[in-house]
mmCIF file of N, CA and C in Angstrom:
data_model
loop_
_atom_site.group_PDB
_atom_site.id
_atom_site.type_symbol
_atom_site.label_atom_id
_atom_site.label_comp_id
_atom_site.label_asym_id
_atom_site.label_seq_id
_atom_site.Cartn_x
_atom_site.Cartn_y
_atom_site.Cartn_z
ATOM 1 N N UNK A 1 123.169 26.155 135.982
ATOM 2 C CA UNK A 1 122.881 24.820 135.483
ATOM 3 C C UNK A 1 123.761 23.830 136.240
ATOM 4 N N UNK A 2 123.060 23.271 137.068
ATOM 5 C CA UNK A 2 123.369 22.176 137.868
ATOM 6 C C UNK A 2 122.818 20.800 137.988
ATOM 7 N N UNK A 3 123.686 19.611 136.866
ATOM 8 C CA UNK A 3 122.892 18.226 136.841
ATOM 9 C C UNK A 3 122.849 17.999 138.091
ATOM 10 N N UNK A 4 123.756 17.758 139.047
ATOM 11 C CA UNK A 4 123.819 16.767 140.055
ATOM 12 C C UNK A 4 123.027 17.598 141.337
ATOM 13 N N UNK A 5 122.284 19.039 141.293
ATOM 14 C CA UNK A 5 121.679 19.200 142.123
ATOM 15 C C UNK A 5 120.424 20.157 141.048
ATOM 16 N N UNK A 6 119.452 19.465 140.357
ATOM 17 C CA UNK A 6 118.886 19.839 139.538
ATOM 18 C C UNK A 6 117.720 20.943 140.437
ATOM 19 N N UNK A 7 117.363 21.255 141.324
ATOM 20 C CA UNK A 7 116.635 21.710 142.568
ATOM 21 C C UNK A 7 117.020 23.383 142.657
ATOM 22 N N UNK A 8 118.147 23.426 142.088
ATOM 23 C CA UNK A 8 119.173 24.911 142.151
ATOM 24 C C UNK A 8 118.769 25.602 140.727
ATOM 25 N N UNK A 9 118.390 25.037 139.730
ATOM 26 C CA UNK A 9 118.129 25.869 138.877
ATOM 27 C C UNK A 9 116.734 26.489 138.624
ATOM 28 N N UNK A 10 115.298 26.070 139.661
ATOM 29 C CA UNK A 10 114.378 26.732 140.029
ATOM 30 C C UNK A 10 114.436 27.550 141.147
ATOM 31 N N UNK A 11 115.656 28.250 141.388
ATOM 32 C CA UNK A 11 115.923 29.192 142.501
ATOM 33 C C UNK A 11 116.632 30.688 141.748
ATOM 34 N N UNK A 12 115.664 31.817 142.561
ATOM 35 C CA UNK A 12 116.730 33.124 142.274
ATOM 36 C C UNK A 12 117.060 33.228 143.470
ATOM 37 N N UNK A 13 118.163 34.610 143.459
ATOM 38 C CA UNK A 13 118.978 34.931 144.191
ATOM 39 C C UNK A 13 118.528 36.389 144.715
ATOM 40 N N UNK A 14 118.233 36.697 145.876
ATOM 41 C CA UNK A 14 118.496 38.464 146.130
ATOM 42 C C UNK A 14 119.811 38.609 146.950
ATOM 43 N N UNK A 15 120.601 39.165 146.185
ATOM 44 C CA UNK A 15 121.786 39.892 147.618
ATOM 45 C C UNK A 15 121.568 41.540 147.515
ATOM 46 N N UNK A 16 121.329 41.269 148.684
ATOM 47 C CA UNK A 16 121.275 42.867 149.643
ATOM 48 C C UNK A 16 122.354 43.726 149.154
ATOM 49 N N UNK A 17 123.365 43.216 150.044
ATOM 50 C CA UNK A 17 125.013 43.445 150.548
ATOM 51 C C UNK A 17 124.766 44.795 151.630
ATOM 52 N N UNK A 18 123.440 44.865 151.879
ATOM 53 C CA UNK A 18 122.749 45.902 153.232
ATOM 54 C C UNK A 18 121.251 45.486 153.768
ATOM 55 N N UNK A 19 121.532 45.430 154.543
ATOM 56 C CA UNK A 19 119.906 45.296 155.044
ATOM 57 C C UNK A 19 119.262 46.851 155.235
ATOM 58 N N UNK A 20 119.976 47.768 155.066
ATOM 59 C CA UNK A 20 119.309 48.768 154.248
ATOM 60 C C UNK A 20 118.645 48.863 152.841
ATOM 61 N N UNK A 21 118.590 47.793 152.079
ATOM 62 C CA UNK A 21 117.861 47.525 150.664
ATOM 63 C C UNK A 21 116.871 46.723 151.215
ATOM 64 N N UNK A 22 116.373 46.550 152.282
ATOM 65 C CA UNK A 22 115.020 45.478 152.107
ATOM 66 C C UNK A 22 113.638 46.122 151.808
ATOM 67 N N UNK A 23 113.801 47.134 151.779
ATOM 68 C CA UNK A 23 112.459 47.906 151.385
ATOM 69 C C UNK A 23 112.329 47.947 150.029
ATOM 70 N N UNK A 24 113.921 47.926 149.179
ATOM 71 C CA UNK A 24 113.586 48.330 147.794
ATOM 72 C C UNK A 24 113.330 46.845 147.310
ATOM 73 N N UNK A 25 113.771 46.092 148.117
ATOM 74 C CA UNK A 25 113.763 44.046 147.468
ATOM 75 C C UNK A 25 112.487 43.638 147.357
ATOM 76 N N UNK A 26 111.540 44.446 148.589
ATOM 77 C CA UNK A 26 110.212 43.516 148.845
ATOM 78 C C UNK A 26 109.430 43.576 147.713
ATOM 79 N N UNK A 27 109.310 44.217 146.869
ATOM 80 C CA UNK A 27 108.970 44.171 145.342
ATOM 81 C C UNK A 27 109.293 42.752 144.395
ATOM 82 N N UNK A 28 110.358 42.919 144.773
ATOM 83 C CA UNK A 28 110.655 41.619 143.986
ATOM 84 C C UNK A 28 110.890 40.465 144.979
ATOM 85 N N UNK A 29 109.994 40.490 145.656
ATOM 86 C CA UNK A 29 109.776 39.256 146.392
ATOM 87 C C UNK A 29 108.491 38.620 146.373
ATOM 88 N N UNK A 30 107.498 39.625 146.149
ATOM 89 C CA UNK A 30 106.035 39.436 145.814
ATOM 90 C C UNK A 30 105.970 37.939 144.842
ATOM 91 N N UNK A 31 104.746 37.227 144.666
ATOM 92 C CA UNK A 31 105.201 35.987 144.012
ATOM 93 C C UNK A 31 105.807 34.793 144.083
ATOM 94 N N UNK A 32 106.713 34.846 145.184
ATOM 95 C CA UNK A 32 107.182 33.485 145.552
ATOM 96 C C UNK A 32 106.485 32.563 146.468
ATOM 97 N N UNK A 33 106.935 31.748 146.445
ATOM 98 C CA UNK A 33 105.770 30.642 147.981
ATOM 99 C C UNK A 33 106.688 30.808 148.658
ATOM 100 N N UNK A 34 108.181 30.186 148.698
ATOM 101 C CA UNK A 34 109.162 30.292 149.905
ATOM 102 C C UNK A 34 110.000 31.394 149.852
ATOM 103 N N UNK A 35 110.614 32.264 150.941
ATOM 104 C CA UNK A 35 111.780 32.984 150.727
ATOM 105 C C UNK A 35 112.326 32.239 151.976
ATOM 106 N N UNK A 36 114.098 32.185 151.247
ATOM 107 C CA UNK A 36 114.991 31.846 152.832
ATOM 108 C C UNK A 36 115.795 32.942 153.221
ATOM 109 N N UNK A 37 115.770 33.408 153.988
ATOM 110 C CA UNK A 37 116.628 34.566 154.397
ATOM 111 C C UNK A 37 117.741 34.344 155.194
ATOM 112 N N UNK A 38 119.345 34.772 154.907
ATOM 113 C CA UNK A 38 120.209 34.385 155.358
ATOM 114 C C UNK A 38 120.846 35.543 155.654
ATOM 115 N N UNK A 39 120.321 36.468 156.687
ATOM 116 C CA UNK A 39 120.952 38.086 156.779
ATOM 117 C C UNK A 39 121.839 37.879 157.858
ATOM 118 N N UNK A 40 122.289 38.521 158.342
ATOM 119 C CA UNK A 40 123.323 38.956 159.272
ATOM 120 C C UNK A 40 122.833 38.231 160.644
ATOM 121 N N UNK A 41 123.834 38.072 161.099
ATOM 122 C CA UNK A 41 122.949 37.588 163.003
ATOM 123 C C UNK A 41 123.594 38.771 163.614
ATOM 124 N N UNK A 42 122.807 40.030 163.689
ATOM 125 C CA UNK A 42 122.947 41.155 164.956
ATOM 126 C C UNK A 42 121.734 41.635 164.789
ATOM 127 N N UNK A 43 121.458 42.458 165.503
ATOM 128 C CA UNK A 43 120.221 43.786 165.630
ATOM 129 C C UNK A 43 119.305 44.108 164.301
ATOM 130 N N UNK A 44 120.338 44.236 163.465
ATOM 131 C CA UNK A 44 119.958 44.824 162.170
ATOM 132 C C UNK A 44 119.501 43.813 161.267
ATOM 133 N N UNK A 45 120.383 42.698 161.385
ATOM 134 C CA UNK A 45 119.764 41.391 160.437
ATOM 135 C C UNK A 45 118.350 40.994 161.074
ATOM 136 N N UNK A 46 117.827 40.919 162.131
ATOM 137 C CA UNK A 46 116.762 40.525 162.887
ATOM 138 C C UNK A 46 115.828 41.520 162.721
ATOM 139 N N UNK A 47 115.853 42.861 162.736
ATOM 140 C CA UNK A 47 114.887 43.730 162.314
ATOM 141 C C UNK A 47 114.472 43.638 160.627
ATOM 142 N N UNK A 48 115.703 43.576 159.746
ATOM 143 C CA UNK A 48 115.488 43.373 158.651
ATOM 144 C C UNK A 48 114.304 42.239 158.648
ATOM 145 N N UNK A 49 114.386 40.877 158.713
ATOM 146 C CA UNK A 49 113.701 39.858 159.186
ATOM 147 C C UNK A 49 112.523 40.103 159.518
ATOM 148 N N UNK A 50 112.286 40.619 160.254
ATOM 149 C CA UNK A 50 111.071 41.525 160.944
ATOM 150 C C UNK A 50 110.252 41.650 159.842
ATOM 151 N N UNK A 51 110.942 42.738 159.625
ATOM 152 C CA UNK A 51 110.104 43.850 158.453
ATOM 153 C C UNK A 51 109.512 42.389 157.047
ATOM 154 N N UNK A 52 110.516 41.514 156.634
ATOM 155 C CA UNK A 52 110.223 41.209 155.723
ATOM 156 C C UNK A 52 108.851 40.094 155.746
ATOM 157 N N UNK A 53 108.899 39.552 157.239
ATOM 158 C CA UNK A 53 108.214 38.527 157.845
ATOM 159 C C UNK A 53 106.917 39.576 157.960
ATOM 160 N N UNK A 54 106.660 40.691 158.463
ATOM 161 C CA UNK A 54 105.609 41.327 158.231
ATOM 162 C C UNK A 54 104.922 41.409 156.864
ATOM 163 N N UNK A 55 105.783 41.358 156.165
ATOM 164 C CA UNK A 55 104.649 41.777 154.729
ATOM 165 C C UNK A 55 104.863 40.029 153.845
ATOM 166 N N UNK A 56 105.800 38.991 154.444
ATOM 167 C CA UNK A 56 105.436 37.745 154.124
ATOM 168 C C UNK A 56 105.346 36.801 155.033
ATOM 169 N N UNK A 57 104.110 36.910 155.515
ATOM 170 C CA UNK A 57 104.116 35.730 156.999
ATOM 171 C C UNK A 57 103.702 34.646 156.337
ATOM 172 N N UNK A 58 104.438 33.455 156.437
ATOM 173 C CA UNK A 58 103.899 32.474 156.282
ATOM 174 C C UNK A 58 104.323 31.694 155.441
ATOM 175 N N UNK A 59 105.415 32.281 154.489
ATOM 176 C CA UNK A 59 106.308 31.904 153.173
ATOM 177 C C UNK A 59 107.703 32.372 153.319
ATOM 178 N N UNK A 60 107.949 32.813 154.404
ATOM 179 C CA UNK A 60 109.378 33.288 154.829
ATOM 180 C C UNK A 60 110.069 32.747 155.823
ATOM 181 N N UNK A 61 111.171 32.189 156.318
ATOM 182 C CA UNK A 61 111.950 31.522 157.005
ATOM 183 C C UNK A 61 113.590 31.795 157.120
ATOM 184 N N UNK A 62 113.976 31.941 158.535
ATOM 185 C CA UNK A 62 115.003 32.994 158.850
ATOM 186 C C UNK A 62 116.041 31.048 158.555
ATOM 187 N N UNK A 63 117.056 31.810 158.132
ATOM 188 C CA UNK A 63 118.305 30.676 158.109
ATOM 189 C C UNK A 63 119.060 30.888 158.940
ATOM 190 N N UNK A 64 119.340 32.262 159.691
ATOM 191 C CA UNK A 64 120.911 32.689 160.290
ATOM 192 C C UNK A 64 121.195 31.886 161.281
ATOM 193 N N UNK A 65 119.965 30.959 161.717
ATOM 194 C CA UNK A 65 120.635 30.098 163.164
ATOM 195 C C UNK A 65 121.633 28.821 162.219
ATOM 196 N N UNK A 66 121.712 28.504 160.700
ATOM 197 C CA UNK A 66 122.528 27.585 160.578
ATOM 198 C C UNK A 66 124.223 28.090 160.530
ATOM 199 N N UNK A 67 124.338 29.827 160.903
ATOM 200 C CA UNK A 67 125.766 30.252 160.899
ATOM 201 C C UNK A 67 125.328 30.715 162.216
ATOM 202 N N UNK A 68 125.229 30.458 163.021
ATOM 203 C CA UNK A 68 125.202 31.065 164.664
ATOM 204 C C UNK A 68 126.173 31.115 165.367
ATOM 205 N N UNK A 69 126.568 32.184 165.857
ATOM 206 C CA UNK A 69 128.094 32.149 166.566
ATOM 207 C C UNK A 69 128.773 33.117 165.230
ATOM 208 N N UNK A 70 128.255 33.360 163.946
ATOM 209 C CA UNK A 70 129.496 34.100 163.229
ATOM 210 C C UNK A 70 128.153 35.443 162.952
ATOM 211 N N UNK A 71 129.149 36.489 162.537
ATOM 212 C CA UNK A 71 128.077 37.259 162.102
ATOM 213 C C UNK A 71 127.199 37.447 161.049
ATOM 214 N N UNK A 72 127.674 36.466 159.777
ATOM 215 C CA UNK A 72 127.196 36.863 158.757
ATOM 216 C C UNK A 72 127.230 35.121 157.888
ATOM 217 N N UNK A 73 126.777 34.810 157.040
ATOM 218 C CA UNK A 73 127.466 33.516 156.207
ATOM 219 C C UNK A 73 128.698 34.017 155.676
ATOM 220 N N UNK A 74 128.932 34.888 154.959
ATOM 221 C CA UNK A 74 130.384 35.198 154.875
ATOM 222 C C UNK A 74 130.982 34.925 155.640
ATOM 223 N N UNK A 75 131.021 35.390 157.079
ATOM 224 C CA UNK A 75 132.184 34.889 157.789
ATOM 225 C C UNK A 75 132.065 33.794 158.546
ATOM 226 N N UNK A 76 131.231 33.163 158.571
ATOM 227 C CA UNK A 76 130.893 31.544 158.632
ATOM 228 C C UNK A 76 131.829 30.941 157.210
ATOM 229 N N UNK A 77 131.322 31.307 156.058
ATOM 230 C CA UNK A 77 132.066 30.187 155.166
ATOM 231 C C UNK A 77 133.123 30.881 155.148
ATOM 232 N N UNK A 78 134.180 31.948 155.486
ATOM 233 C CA UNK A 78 135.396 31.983 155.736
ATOM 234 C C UNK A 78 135.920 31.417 156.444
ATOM 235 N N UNK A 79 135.077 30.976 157.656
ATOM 236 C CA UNK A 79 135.759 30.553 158.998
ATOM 237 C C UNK A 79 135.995 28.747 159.003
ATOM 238 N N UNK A 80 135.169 28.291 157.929
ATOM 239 C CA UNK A 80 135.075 27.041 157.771
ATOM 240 C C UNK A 80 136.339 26.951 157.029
ATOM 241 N N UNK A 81 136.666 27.494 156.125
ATOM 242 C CA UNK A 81 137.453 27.912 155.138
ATOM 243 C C UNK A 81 138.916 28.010 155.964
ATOM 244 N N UNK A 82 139.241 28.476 156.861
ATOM 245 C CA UNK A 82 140.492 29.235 157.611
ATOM 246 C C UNK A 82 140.969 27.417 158.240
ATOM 247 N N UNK A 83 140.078 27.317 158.671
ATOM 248 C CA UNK A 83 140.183 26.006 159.440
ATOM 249 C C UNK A 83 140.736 24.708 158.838
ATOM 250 N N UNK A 84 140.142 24.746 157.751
ATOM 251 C CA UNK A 84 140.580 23.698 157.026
ATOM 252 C C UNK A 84 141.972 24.043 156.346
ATOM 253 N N UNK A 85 142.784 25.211 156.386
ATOM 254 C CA UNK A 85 143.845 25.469 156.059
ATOM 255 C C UNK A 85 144.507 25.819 157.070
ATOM 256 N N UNK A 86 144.513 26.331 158.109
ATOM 257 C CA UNK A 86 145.291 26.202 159.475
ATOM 258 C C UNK A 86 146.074 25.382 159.631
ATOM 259 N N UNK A 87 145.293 24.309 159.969
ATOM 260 C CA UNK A 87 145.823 23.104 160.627
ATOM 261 C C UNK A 87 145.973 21.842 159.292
ATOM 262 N N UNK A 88 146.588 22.013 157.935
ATOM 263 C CA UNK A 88 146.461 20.640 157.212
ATOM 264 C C UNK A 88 147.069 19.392 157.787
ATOM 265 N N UNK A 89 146.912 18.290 157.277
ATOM 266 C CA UNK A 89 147.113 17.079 157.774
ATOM 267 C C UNK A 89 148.702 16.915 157.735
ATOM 268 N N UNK A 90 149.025 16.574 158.301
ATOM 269 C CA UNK A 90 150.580 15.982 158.653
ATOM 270 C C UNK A 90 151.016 15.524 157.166
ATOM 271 N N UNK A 91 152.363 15.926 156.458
ATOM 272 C CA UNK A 91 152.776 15.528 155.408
ATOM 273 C C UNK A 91 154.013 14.057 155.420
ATOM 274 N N UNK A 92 153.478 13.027 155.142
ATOM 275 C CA UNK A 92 154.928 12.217 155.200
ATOM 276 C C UNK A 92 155.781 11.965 154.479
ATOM 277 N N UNK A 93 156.882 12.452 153.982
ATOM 278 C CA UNK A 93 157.822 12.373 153.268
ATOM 279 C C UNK A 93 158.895 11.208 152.964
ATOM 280 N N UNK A 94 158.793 10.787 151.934
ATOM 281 C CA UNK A 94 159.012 9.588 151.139
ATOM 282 C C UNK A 94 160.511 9.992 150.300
ATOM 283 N N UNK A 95 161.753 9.147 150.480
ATOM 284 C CA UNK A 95 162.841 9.387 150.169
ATOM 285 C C UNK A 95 162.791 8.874 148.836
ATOM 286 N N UNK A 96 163.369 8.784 147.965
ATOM 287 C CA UNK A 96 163.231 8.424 146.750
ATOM 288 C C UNK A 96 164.412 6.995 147.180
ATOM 289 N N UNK A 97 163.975 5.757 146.503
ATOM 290 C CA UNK A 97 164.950 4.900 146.442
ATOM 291 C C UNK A 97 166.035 5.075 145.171
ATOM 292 N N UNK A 98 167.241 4.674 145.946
ATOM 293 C CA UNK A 98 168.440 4.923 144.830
ATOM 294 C C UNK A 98 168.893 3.495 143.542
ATOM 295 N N UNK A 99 168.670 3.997 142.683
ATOM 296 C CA UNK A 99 169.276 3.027 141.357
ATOM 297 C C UNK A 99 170.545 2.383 141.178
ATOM 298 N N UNK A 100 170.308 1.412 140.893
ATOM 299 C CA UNK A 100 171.871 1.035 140.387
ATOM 300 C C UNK A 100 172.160 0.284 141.684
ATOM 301 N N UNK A 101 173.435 -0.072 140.667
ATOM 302 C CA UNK A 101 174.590 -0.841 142.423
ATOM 303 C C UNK A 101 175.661 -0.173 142.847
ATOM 304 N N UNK A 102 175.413 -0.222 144.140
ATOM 305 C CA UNK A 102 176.150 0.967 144.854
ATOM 306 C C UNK A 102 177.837 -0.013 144.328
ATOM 307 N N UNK A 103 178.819 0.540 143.728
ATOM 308 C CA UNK A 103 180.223 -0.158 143.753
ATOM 309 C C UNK A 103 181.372 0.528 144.612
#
């Protein structure tokens, strides 16, 4: 349940966590108009793809070119992740002013 992106709560989810499960998923894929697929970018994510684009042409659409260059979205949103903690922004440090009169 998401007000500010109300679009997310007419969506399910399949995770693999193998592209060895796409045979047992395509079952429960039957029924949808769109699938987005966000598998792995090597050999195996692209065959997976394959296979699934064979038995849904036309309602299926590969995502992995929006993490290209990493192997997986995992290590895309880690890597986004690393980055932004690597390098944080320069801290400037602020002395506290002193009270009173100096006597």
């Amino acid at each position: 349940n998401c007000p500010t992106m109300p679009n997310l709560d007419r969506q399910d989810y399949v995770i693999l966590n193998s592209v060895s499960n796409v045979s047992k998923a395509i079952d429960a894929f039957h029924g949808y108009g769109r699938i987005h697929c966000l598998l792995d970018n090597d050999e195996a994510g692209r065959n997976a793809y394959r296979e699934l684009e064979r038995e849904f042409a036309g309602c299926i659409r590969d995502f992995s070119d929006n993490y290209n260059g990493h192997k997986d979205l995992n290590d895309y949103l880690c890597g986004k992740r690393q980055n932004l903690t690597v390098n944080p922004p320069p801290r400037t440090i602020v002395k506290p002013k002193k009270k009173g009169l100096g006597l």
